[in-house]
mmCIF file of N, CA and C in Angstrom:
data_model
loop_
_atom_site.group_PDB
_atom_site.id
_atom_site.type_symbol
_atom_site.label_atom_id
_atom_site.label_comp_id
_atom_site.label_asym_id
_atom_site.label_seq_id
_atom_site.Cartn_x
_atom_site.Cartn_y
_atom_site.Cartn_z
ATOM 1 N N VAL A 1 1.644 6.725 16.350
ATOM 2 C CA VAL A 1 1.903 6.367 14.968
ATOM 3 C C VAL A 1 2.576 7.545 14.289
ATOM 4 N N ALA A 2 3.654 7.272 13.602
ATOM 5 C CA ALA A 2 4.413 8.329 12.947
ATOM 6 C C ALA A 2 3.640 8.933 11.784
ATOM 7 N N GLU A 3 3.826 10.221 11.573
ATOM 8 C CA GLU A 3 3.216 10.859 10.426
ATOM 9 C C GLU A 3 3.971 10.464 9.167
ATOM 10 N N SER A 4 3.274 10.486 8.040
ATOM 11 C CA SER A 4 3.904 10.142 6.776
ATOM 12 C C SER A 4 3.461 11.136 5.722
ATOM 13 N N ALA A 5 4.359 11.459 4.818
ATOM 14 C CA ALA A 5 4.026 12.354 3.721
ATOM 15 C C ALA A 5 3.315 11.601 2.603
ATOM 16 N N ARG A 6 3.262 10.275 2.695
ATOM 17 C CA ARG A 6 2.633 9.464 1.662
ATOM 18 C C ARG A 6 1.136 9.398 1.908
ATOM 19 N N SER A 7 0.367 9.490 0.848
ATOM 20 C CA SER A 7 -1.084 9.385 0.959
ATOM 21 C C SER A 7 -1.582 8.332 -0.012
ATOM 22 N N PRO A 8 -2.055 7.211 0.495
ATOM 23 C CA PRO A 8 -2.552 6.171 -0.410
ATOM 24 C C PRO A 8 -3.834 6.594 -1.106
ATOM 25 N N LEU A 9 -3.996 6.158 -2.337
ATOM 26 C CA LEU A 9 -5.248 6.299 -3.053
ATOM 27 C C LEU A 9 -6.070 5.100 -2.635
ATOM 28 N N THR A 10 -7.178 5.324 -1.947
ATOM 29 C CA THR A 10 -7.883 4.224 -1.313
ATOM 30 C C THR A 10 -9.150 3.828 -2.043
ATOM 31 N N ALA A 11 -9.611 2.625 -1.725
ATOM 32 C CA ALA A 11 -10.872 2.064 -2.208
ATOM 33 C C ALA A 11 -11.035 2.203 -3.715
ATOM 34 N N LEU A 12 -10.074 1.702 -4.438
ATOM 35 C CA LEU A 12 -10.180 1.746 -5.884
ATOM 36 C C LEU A 12 -11.402 0.966 -6.323
ATOM 37 N N THR A 13 -12.212 1.542 -7.188
ATOM 38 C CA THR A 13 -13.452 0.884 -7.583
ATOM 39 C C THR A 13 -13.578 0.704 -9.091
ATOM 40 N N ARG A 14 -12.608 1.133 -9.845
ATOM 41 C CA ARG A 14 -12.664 0.933 -11.290
ATOM 42 C C ARG A 14 -11.251 0.877 -11.824
ATOM 43 N N LYS A 15 -11.138 0.693 -13.131
ATOM 44 C CA LYS A 15 -9.813 0.572 -13.725
ATOM 45 C C LYS A 15 -8.988 1.811 -13.390
ATOM 46 N N LEU A 16 -7.784 1.574 -13.014
ATOM 47 C CA LEU A 16 -6.885 2.637 -12.614
ATOM 48 C C LEU A 16 -5.834 2.834 -13.692
ATOM 49 N N ALA A 17 -5.721 4.020 -14.187
ATOM 50 C CA ALA A 17 -4.698 4.292 -15.192
ATOM 51 C C ALA A 17 -3.363 4.446 -14.485
ATOM 52 N N VAL A 18 -2.542 3.428 -14.583
ATOM 53 C CA VAL A 18 -1.205 3.474 -14.004
ATOM 54 C C VAL A 18 -0.241 3.692 -15.151
ATOM 55 N N PRO A 19 0.451 4.817 -15.164
ATOM 56 C CA PRO A 19 1.365 5.059 -16.277
ATOM 57 C C PRO A 19 2.439 3.979 -16.351
ATOM 58 N N THR A 20 2.508 3.315 -17.498
ATOM 59 C CA THR A 20 3.503 2.254 -17.641
ATOM 60 C C THR A 20 4.904 2.811 -17.540
ATOM 61 N N TRP A 21 5.114 4.064 -17.920
ATOM 62 C CA TRP A 21 6.460 4.624 -17.822
ATOM 63 C C TRP A 21 6.903 4.687 -16.366
ATOM 64 N N ALA A 22 5.956 4.892 -15.457
ATOM 65 C CA ALA A 22 6.313 4.975 -14.035
ATOM 66 C C ALA A 22 6.823 3.628 -13.538
ATOM 67 N N VAL A 23 6.217 2.564 -14.009
ATOM 68 C CA VAL A 23 6.641 1.233 -13.602
ATOM 69 C C VAL A 23 7.922 0.843 -14.327
ATOM 70 N N SER A 24 7.972 1.078 -15.640
ATOM 71 C CA SER A 24 9.110 0.618 -16.431
ATOM 72 C C SER A 24 10.383 1.421 -16.170
ATOM 73 N N THR A 25 10.263 2.673 -15.749
ATOM 74 C CA THR A 25 11.453 3.478 -15.497
ATOM 75 C C THR A 25 11.853 3.473 -14.032
ATOM 76 N N GLY A 26 11.077 2.757 -13.217
ATOM 77 C CA GLY A 26 11.410 2.684 -11.799
ATOM 78 C C GLY A 26 10.955 3.899 -11.014
ATOM 79 N N LYS A 27 10.198 4.790 -11.633
ATOM 80 C CA LYS A 27 9.664 5.941 -10.896
ATOM 81 C C LYS A 27 8.726 5.412 -9.820
ATOM 82 N N ARG A 28 8.725 6.063 -8.713
ATOM 83 C CA ARG A 28 7.881 5.618 -7.610
ATOM 84 C C ARG A 28 6.434 5.959 -7.890
ATOM 85 N N THR A 29 5.613 4.958 -8.002
ATOM 86 C CA THR A 29 4.190 5.211 -8.173
ATOM 87 C C THR A 29 3.563 5.409 -6.807
ATOM 88 N N SER A 30 2.455 6.105 -6.777
ATOM 89 C CA SER A 30 1.810 6.324 -5.489
ATOM 90 C C SER A 30 1.254 5.005 -4.959
ATOM 91 N N ILE A 31 0.950 5.001 -3.703
ATOM 92 C CA ILE A 31 0.459 3.804 -3.052
ATOM 93 C C ILE A 31 -1.024 3.646 -3.360
ATOM 94 N N ARG A 32 -1.411 2.431 -3.722
ATOM 95 C CA ARG A 32 -2.802 2.127 -4.065
ATOM 96 C C ARG A 32 -3.344 1.112 -3.085
ATOM 97 N N SER A 33 -4.577 1.315 -2.664
ATOM 98 C CA SER A 33 -5.201 0.419 -1.703
ATOM 99 C C SER A 33 -6.406 -0.249 -2.356
ATOM 100 N N PHE A 34 -6.495 -1.556 -2.184
ATOM 101 C CA PHE A 34 -7.558 -2.340 -2.801
ATOM 102 C C PHE A 34 -8.520 -2.846 -1.745
ATOM 103 N N ALA A 35 -9.806 -2.761 -2.064
ATOM 104 C CA ALA A 35 -10.864 -3.267 -1.193
ATOM 105 C C ALA A 35 -11.466 -4.514 -1.833
ATOM 106 N N GLY A 36 -12.571 -4.972 -1.300
ATOM 107 C CA GLY A 36 -13.210 -6.189 -1.775
ATOM 108 C C GLY A 36 -13.616 -6.183 -3.228
ATOM 109 N N THR A 37 -13.739 -5.019 -3.823
ATOM 110 C CA THR A 37 -14.143 -4.942 -5.231
ATOM 111 C C THR A 37 -13.175 -5.673 -6.155
ATOM 112 N N VAL A 38 -11.921 -5.825 -5.752
ATOM 113 C CA VAL A 38 -10.950 -6.516 -6.593
ATOM 114 C C VAL A 38 -11.336 -7.989 -6.769
ATOM 115 N N THR A 39 -12.215 -8.507 -5.917
ATOM 116 C CA THR A 39 -12.662 -9.899 -6.006
ATOM 117 C C THR A 39 -13.877 -10.075 -6.915
ATOM 118 N N PHE A 40 -14.498 -8.974 -7.345
ATOM 119 C CA PHE A 40 -15.716 -9.070 -8.152
ATOM 120 C C PHE A 40 -15.385 -9.593 -9.549
ATOM 121 N N LYS A 41 -16.277 -10.391 -10.110
ATOM 122 C CA LYS A 41 -16.060 -10.957 -11.446
ATOM 123 C C LYS A 41 -15.877 -9.874 -12.505
ATOM 124 N N ASN A 42 -16.582 -8.770 -12.359
ATOM 125 C CA ASN A 42 -16.527 -7.700 -13.365
ATOM 126 C C ASN A 42 -15.409 -6.690 -13.101
ATOM 127 N N ALA A 43 -14.476 -7.009 -12.221
ATOM 128 C CA ALA A 43 -13.423 -6.060 -11.841
ATOM 129 C C ALA A 43 -12.091 -6.387 -12.509
ATOM 130 N N GLU A 44 -12.134 -6.826 -13.744
ATOM 131 C CA GLU A 44 -10.890 -7.166 -14.446
ATOM 132 C C GLU A 44 -9.951 -5.957 -14.518
ATOM 133 N N GLY A 45 -10.504 -4.761 -14.672
ATOM 134 C CA GLY A 45 -9.678 -3.558 -14.715
ATOM 135 C C GLY A 45 -8.902 -3.338 -13.425
ATOM 136 N N LEU A 46 -9.540 -3.609 -12.297
ATOM 137 C CA LEU A 46 -8.842 -3.487 -11.017
ATOM 138 C C LEU A 46 -7.724 -4.511 -10.904
ATOM 139 N N ARG A 47 -8.014 -5.739 -11.343
ATOM 140 C CA ARG A 47 -6.975 -6.773 -11.280
ATOM 141 C C ARG A 47 -5.835 -6.461 -12.249
ATOM 142 N N GLU A 48 -6.160 -5.834 -13.367
ATOM 143 C CA GLU A 48 -5.109 -5.394 -14.296
ATOM 144 C C GLU A 48 -4.223 -4.353 -13.621
ATOM 145 N N ALA A 49 -4.853 -3.413 -12.921
ATOM 146 C CA ALA A 49 -4.075 -2.400 -12.189
ATOM 147 C C ALA A 49 -3.225 -3.064 -11.114
ATOM 148 N N LEU A 50 -3.798 -4.025 -10.404
ATOM 149 C CA LEU A 50 -3.064 -4.753 -9.372
ATOM 150 C C LEU A 50 -1.821 -5.415 -9.960
ATOM 151 N N SER A 51 -1.938 -5.906 -11.174
ATOM 152 C CA SER A 51 -0.815 -6.598 -11.821
ATOM 153 C C SER A 51 0.356 -5.691 -12.157
ATOM 154 N N VAL A 52 0.086 -4.414 -12.427
ATOM 155 C CA VAL A 52 1.172 -3.529 -12.868
ATOM 156 C C VAL A 52 1.720 -2.628 -11.772
ATOM 157 N N ILE A 53 1.003 -2.512 -10.675
ATOM 158 C CA ILE A 53 1.485 -1.695 -9.563
ATOM 159 C C ILE A 53 2.561 -2.485 -8.822
ATOM 160 N N PRO A 54 3.705 -1.887 -8.561
ATOM 161 C CA PRO A 54 4.734 -2.605 -7.799
ATOM 162 C C PRO A 54 4.171 -3.070 -6.454
ATOM 163 N N ARG A 55 4.496 -4.275 -6.059
ATOM 164 C CA ARG A 55 3.944 -4.830 -4.816
ATOM 165 C C ARG A 55 4.289 -3.993 -3.601
ATOM 166 N N SER A 56 5.372 -3.264 -3.666
ATOM 167 C CA SER A 56 5.752 -2.408 -2.546
ATOM 168 C C SER A 56 4.873 -1.160 -2.452
ATOM 169 N N ARG A 57 3.927 -1.001 -3.369
ATOM 170 C CA ARG A 57 3.038 0.170 -3.382
ATOM 171 C C ARG A 57 1.587 -0.234 -3.154
ATOM 172 N N ILE A 58 1.343 -1.474 -2.706
ATOM 173 C CA ILE A 58 -0.015 -1.997 -2.553
ATOM 174 C C ILE A 58 -0.408 -2.073 -1.077
ATOM 175 N N LEU A 59 -1.631 -1.613 -0.797
ATOM 176 C CA LEU A 59 -2.250 -1.795 0.521
ATOM 177 C C LEU A 59 -3.584 -2.518 0.325
ATOM 178 N N ILE A 60 -4.201 -2.900 1.422
ATOM 179 C CA ILE A 60 -5.505 -3.569 1.395
ATOM 180 C C ILE A 60 -6.379 -2.906 2.445
ATOM 181 N N GLU A 61 -7.684 -2.853 2.190
ATOM 182 C CA GLU A 61 -8.596 -2.199 3.124
ATOM 183 C C GLU A 61 -9.979 -2.815 3.048
ATOM 184 N N THR A 62 -10.836 -2.441 3.978
ATOM 185 C CA THR A 62 -12.211 -2.929 3.940
ATOM 186 C C THR A 62 -13.158 -1.913 3.312
ATOM 187 N N ASP A 63 -12.944 -0.634 3.538
ATOM 188 C CA ASP A 63 -13.902 0.415 3.213
ATOM 189 C C ASP A 63 -15.256 0.081 3.844
ATOM 190 N N ALA A 64 -15.200 -0.510 5.044
ATOM 191 C CA ALA A 64 -16.408 -0.951 5.746
ATOM 192 C C ALA A 64 -17.366 0.217 5.967
ATOM 193 N N PRO A 65 -18.631 -0.010 5.836
ATOM 194 C CA PRO A 65 -19.313 -1.291 5.652
ATOM 195 C C PRO A 65 -19.578 -1.639 4.190
ATOM 196 N N TYR A 66 -18.882 -0.992 3.274
ATOM 197 C CA TYR A 66 -19.137 -1.189 1.843
ATOM 198 C C TYR A 66 -18.052 -2.049 1.196
ATOM 199 N N LEU A 67 -18.246 -2.382 -0.067
ATOM 200 C CA LEU A 67 -17.267 -3.074 -0.913
ATOM 201 C C LEU A 67 -16.843 -4.424 -0.347
ATOM 202 N N THR A 68 -17.799 -5.174 0.111
ATOM 203 C CA THR A 68 -17.567 -6.510 0.667
ATOM 204 C C THR A 68 -17.060 -7.448 -0.422
ATOM 205 N N PRO A 69 -16.031 -8.246 -0.116
ATOM 206 C CA PRO A 69 -15.485 -9.148 -1.132
ATOM 207 C C PRO A 69 -16.421 -10.317 -1.459
ATOM 208 N N HIS A 70 -16.228 -10.855 -2.650
ATOM 209 C CA HIS A 70 -16.891 -12.088 -3.052
ATOM 210 C C HIS A 70 -16.329 -13.195 -2.166
ATOM 211 N N PRO A 71 -17.046 -14.108 -1.647
ATOM 212 C CA PRO A 71 -18.410 -14.522 -1.975
ATOM 213 C C PRO A 71 -19.481 -13.911 -1.072
ATOM 214 N N LEU A 72 -19.125 -12.906 -0.277
ATOM 215 C CA LEU A 72 -20.070 -12.320 0.674
ATOM 216 C C LEU A 72 -20.612 -10.977 0.213
ATOM 217 N N ARG A 73 -20.413 -10.661 -1.056
ATOM 218 C CA ARG A 73 -20.884 -9.396 -1.619
ATOM 219 C C ARG A 73 -22.367 -9.209 -1.290
ATOM 220 N N GLY A 74 -22.719 -7.989 -0.909
ATOM 221 C CA GLY A 74 -24.093 -7.679 -0.546
ATOM 222 C C GLY A 74 -24.300 -7.600 0.960
ATOM 223 N N ARG A 75 -23.401 -8.196 1.719
ATOM 224 C CA ARG A 75 -23.453 -8.116 3.180
ATOM 225 C C ARG A 75 -22.577 -6.952 3.639
ATOM 226 N N PRO A 76 -22.748 -6.481 4.862
ATOM 227 C CA PRO A 76 -21.869 -5.423 5.361
ATOM 228 C C PRO A 76 -20.421 -5.907 5.432
ATOM 229 N N ASN A 77 -19.506 -5.069 5.044
ATOM 230 C CA ASN A 77 -18.086 -5.401 5.087
ATOM 231 C C ASN A 77 -17.541 -5.104 6.481
ATOM 232 N N ALA A 78 -16.465 -5.786 6.833
ATOM 233 C CA ALA A 78 -15.817 -5.592 8.133
ATOM 234 C C ALA A 78 -14.377 -6.085 8.023
ATOM 235 N N PRO A 79 -13.512 -5.643 8.933
ATOM 236 C CA PRO A 79 -12.101 -6.039 8.872
ATOM 237 C C PRO A 79 -11.854 -7.544 8.844
ATOM 238 N N TYR A 80 -12.707 -8.342 9.475
ATOM 239 C CA TYR A 80 -12.463 -9.784 9.498
ATOM 240 C C TYR A 80 -12.574 -10.418 8.115
ATOM 241 N N LEU A 81 -13.072 -9.667 7.110
ATOM 242 C CA LEU A 81 -13.201 -10.195 5.746
ATOM 243 C C LEU A 81 -11.982 -9.899 4.871
ATOM 244 N N ILE A 82 -11.011 -9.182 5.391
ATOM 245 C CA ILE A 82 -9.801 -8.879 4.617
ATOM 246 C C ILE A 82 -9.135 -10.138 4.062
ATOM 247 N N PRO A 83 -9.100 -11.259 4.784
ATOM 248 C CA PRO A 83 -8.470 -12.449 4.198
ATOM 249 C C PRO A 83 -9.070 -12.881 2.858
ATOM 250 N N HIS A 84 -10.369 -12.663 2.659
ATOM 251 C CA HIS A 84 -10.978 -12.991 1.363
ATOM 252 C C HIS A 84 -10.340 -12.162 0.258
ATOM 253 N N THR A 85 -10.193 -10.874 0.523
ATOM 254 C CA THR A 85 -9.591 -9.970 -0.463
ATOM 255 C C THR A 85 -8.126 -10.315 -0.672
ATOM 256 N N LEU A 86 -7.402 -10.548 0.403
ATOM 257 C CA LEU A 86 -5.980 -10.879 0.311
ATOM 258 C C LEU A 86 -5.754 -12.158 -0.486
ATOM 259 N N ARG A 87 -6.548 -13.190 -0.216
ATOM 260 C CA ARG A 87 -6.395 -14.449 -0.957
ATOM 261 C C ARG A 87 -6.657 -14.258 -2.447
ATOM 262 N N ALA A 88 -7.675 -13.474 -2.786
ATOM 263 C CA ALA A 88 -7.978 -13.225 -4.198
ATOM 264 C C ALA A 88 -6.851 -12.440 -4.864
ATOM 265 N N MET A 89 -6.304 -11.465 -4.167
ATOM 266 C CA MET A 89 -5.191 -10.682 -4.724
ATOM 267 C C MET A 89 -3.968 -11.574 -4.939
ATOM 268 N N ALA A 90 -3.659 -12.407 -3.958
ATOM 269 C CA ALA A 90 -2.503 -13.305 -4.070
ATOM 270 C C ALA A 90 -2.696 -14.297 -5.210
ATOM 271 N N ALA A 91 -3.893 -14.819 -5.356
ATOM 272 C CA ALA A 91 -4.162 -15.761 -6.448
ATOM 273 C C ALA A 91 -3.973 -15.079 -7.800
ATOM 274 N N HIS A 92 -4.477 -13.861 -7.920
ATOM 275 C CA HIS A 92 -4.318 -13.137 -9.180
ATOM 276 C C HIS A 92 -2.843 -12.858 -9.479
ATOM 277 N N LEU A 93 -2.094 -12.523 -8.453
ATOM 278 C CA LEU A 93 -0.675 -12.209 -8.628
ATOM 279 C C LEU A 93 0.206 -13.461 -8.677
ATOM 280 N N GLU A 94 -0.423 -14.623 -8.491
ATOM 281 C CA GLU A 94 0.298 -15.897 -8.494
ATOM 282 C C GLU A 94 1.453 -15.894 -7.487
ATOM 283 N N THR A 95 1.110 -15.503 -6.270
ATOM 284 C CA THR A 95 2.087 -15.487 -5.181
ATOM 285 C C THR A 95 1.463 -16.110 -3.943
ATOM 286 N N GLU A 96 2.290 -16.435 -2.993
ATOM 287 C CA GLU A 96 1.807 -16.984 -1.730
ATOM 288 C C GLU A 96 1.094 -15.893 -0.930
ATOM 289 N N VAL A 97 0.025 -16.285 -0.277
ATOM 290 C CA VAL A 97 -0.726 -15.338 0.559
ATOM 291 C C VAL A 97 0.188 -14.740 1.624
ATOM 292 N N SER A 98 1.015 -15.557 2.249
ATOM 293 C CA SER A 98 1.895 -15.060 3.314
ATOM 294 C C SER A 98 2.906 -14.045 2.786
ATOM 295 N N MET A 99 3.377 -14.242 1.567
ATOM 296 C CA MET A 99 4.333 -13.292 0.977
ATOM 297 C C MET A 99 3.661 -11.946 0.707
ATOM 298 N N LEU A 100 2.466 -11.977 0.141
ATOM 299 C CA LEU A 100 1.750 -10.731 -0.134
ATOM 300 C C LEU A 100 1.379 -10.043 1.181
ATOM 301 N N ALA A 101 0.959 -10.817 2.178
ATOM 302 C CA ALA A 101 0.623 -10.236 3.483
ATOM 303 C C ALA A 101 1.836 -9.554 4.102
ATOM 304 N N ALA A 102 3.004 -10.181 3.999
ATOM 305 C CA ALA A 102 4.226 -9.579 4.545
ATOM 306 C C ALA A 102 4.568 -8.287 3.812
ATOM 307 N N GLN A 103 4.412 -8.280 2.495
ATOM 308 C CA GLN A 103 4.707 -7.066 1.724
ATOM 309 C C GLN A 103 3.739 -5.949 2.089
ATOM 310 N N ILE A 104 2.465 -6.283 2.220
ATOM 311 C CA ILE A 104 1.462 -5.278 2.585
ATOM 312 C C ILE A 104 1.724 -4.754 3.997
ATOM 313 N N THR A 105 2.132 -5.619 4.896
ATOM 314 C CA THR A 105 2.489 -5.186 6.253
ATOM 315 C C THR A 105 3.645 -4.197 6.210
ATOM 316 N N SER A 106 4.650 -4.498 5.411
ATOM 317 C CA SER A 106 5.805 -3.611 5.280
ATOM 318 C C SER A 106 5.388 -2.250 4.716
ATOM 319 N N THR A 107 4.542 -2.262 3.705
ATOM 320 C CA THR A 107 4.074 -1.005 3.110
ATOM 321 C C THR A 107 3.221 -0.221 4.105
ATOM 322 N N THR A 108 2.392 -0.932 4.857
ATOM 323 C CA THR A 108 1.563 -0.278 5.873
ATOM 324 C C THR A 108 2.436 0.434 6.898
ATOM 325 N N GLU A 109 3.501 -0.225 7.343
ATOM 326 C CA GLU A 109 4.406 0.394 8.307
ATOM 327 C C GLU A 109 5.155 1.567 7.692
ATOM 328 N N GLU A 110 5.474 1.478 6.400
ATOM 329 C CA GLU A 110 6.133 2.589 5.712
ATOM 330 C C GLU A 110 5.229 3.813 5.672
ATOM 331 N N VAL A 111 3.959 3.585 5.417
ATOM 332 C CA VAL A 111 3.011 4.698 5.287
ATOM 333 C C VAL A 111 2.582 5.248 6.644
ATOM 334 N N TYR A 112 2.193 4.364 7.553
ATOM 335 C CA TYR A 112 1.592 4.796 8.811
ATOM 336 C C TYR A 112 2.501 4.687 10.021
ATOM 337 N N GLY A 113 3.625 4.010 9.868
ATOM 338 C CA GLY A 113 4.524 3.789 10.990
ATOM 339 C C GLY A 113 4.192 2.486 11.694
ATOM 340 N N ARG A 114 5.106 2.052 12.545
ATOM 341 C CA ARG A 114 4.870 0.826 13.313
ATOM 342 C C ARG A 114 3.923 1.145 14.465
ATOM 343 N N TRP A 115 3.055 0.207 14.766
ATOM 344 C CA TRP A 115 2.097 0.415 15.848
ATOM 345 C C TRP A 115 2.780 0.526 17.197
ATOM 346 N N ASP A 116 3.918 -0.112 17.350
ATOM 347 C CA ASP A 116 4.591 -0.081 18.639
ATOM 348 C C ASP A 116 5.727 0.938 18.707
ATOM 349 N N ALA A 117 5.897 1.731 17.667
ATOM 350 C CA ALA A 117 6.998 2.694 17.615
ATOM 351 C C ALA A 117 6.791 3.843 18.604
ATOM 352 N N GLU A 118 5.556 4.281 18.749
ATOM 353 C CA GLU A 118 5.238 5.371 19.657
ATOM 354 C C GLU A 118 4.061 4.933 20.519
ATOM 355 N N PRO A 119 4.320 4.455 21.715
ATOM 356 C CA PRO A 119 3.214 3.983 22.562
ATOM 357 C C PRO A 119 2.157 5.068 22.747
ATOM 358 N N VAL A 120 0.939 4.642 22.715
ATOM 359 C CA VAL A 120 -0.181 5.561 22.879
ATOM 360 C C VAL A 120 -0.494 5.687 24.361
ATOM 361 N N THR A 121 -0.652 6.906 24.813
ATOM 362 C CA THR A 121 -1.030 7.129 26.208
ATOM 363 C C THR A 121 -2.431 7.712 26.236
ATOM 364 N N ALA A 122 -3.148 7.364 27.265
ATOM 365 C CA ALA A 122 -4.517 7.843 27.394
ATOM 366 C C ALA A 122 -4.526 9.347 27.614
ATOM 367 N N PRO A 123 -5.433 10.049 26.963
ATOM 368 C CA PRO A 123 -5.534 11.493 27.194
ATOM 369 C C PRO A 123 -6.124 11.760 28.579
ATOM 370 N N ALA A 124 -5.852 12.945 29.074
ATOM 371 C CA ALA A 124 -6.447 13.336 30.358
ATOM 372 C C ALA A 124 -7.954 13.446 30.182
ATOM 373 N N GLY A 125 -8.677 13.139 31.192
ATOM 374 C CA GLY A 125 -10.124 13.249 31.092
ATOM 375 C C GLY A 125 -10.804 12.136 31.865
ATOM 376 N N PRO A 126 -12.114 12.053 31.742
ATOM 377 C CA PRO A 126 -12.880 11.114 32.563
ATOM 378 C C PRO A 126 -12.560 9.639 32.299
ATOM 379 N N PHE A 127 -11.971 9.312 31.140
ATOM 380 C CA PHE A 127 -11.683 7.911 30.819
ATOM 381 C C PHE A 127 -10.216 7.561 30.977
ATOM 382 N N ALA A 128 -9.406 8.451 31.488
ATOM 383 C CA ALA A 128 -7.969 8.237 31.637
ATOM 384 C C ALA A 128 -7.658 7.029 32.507
ATOM 385 N N ASP A 129 -8.502 6.741 33.499
ATOM 386 C CA ASP A 129 -8.257 5.616 34.402
ATOM 387 C C ASP A 129 -8.505 4.267 33.747
ATOM 388 N N LEU A 130 -9.142 4.239 32.579
ATOM 389 C CA LEU A 130 -9.481 2.991 31.915
ATOM 390 C C LEU A 130 -8.332 2.442 31.104
ATOM 391 N N ALA A 131 -7.307 3.226 30.855
ATOM 392 C CA ALA A 131 -6.208 2.792 30.002
ATOM 393 C C ALA A 131 -5.303 1.814 30.709
#
């Protein structure tokens, strides 16, 4: 995976002050990552931040085992629950889930690189034969 100079602000849990001048003047805002908390009824501030952050600057995460999305709040979080968060984000943004997923995939590759860009080889050691 390629290195990136970009560092996402992850697991946002409260209202995020996004300077409107950064959005309105086209300045590049930093990348923001949303977890299941964006689905909580009391997270209007997070959804407000989601609305003003350019879609090309949005990521999604689990922050497992915490911040489980609604309707499973209170249970341990895991990657398989990301669709709950993604659907809630897409509904709030009034966009298709597939469109938001494609944009998030593009941003993920921008930040972390493509998974197939640099094949991973097993390190030398006792488990090298398992690769």
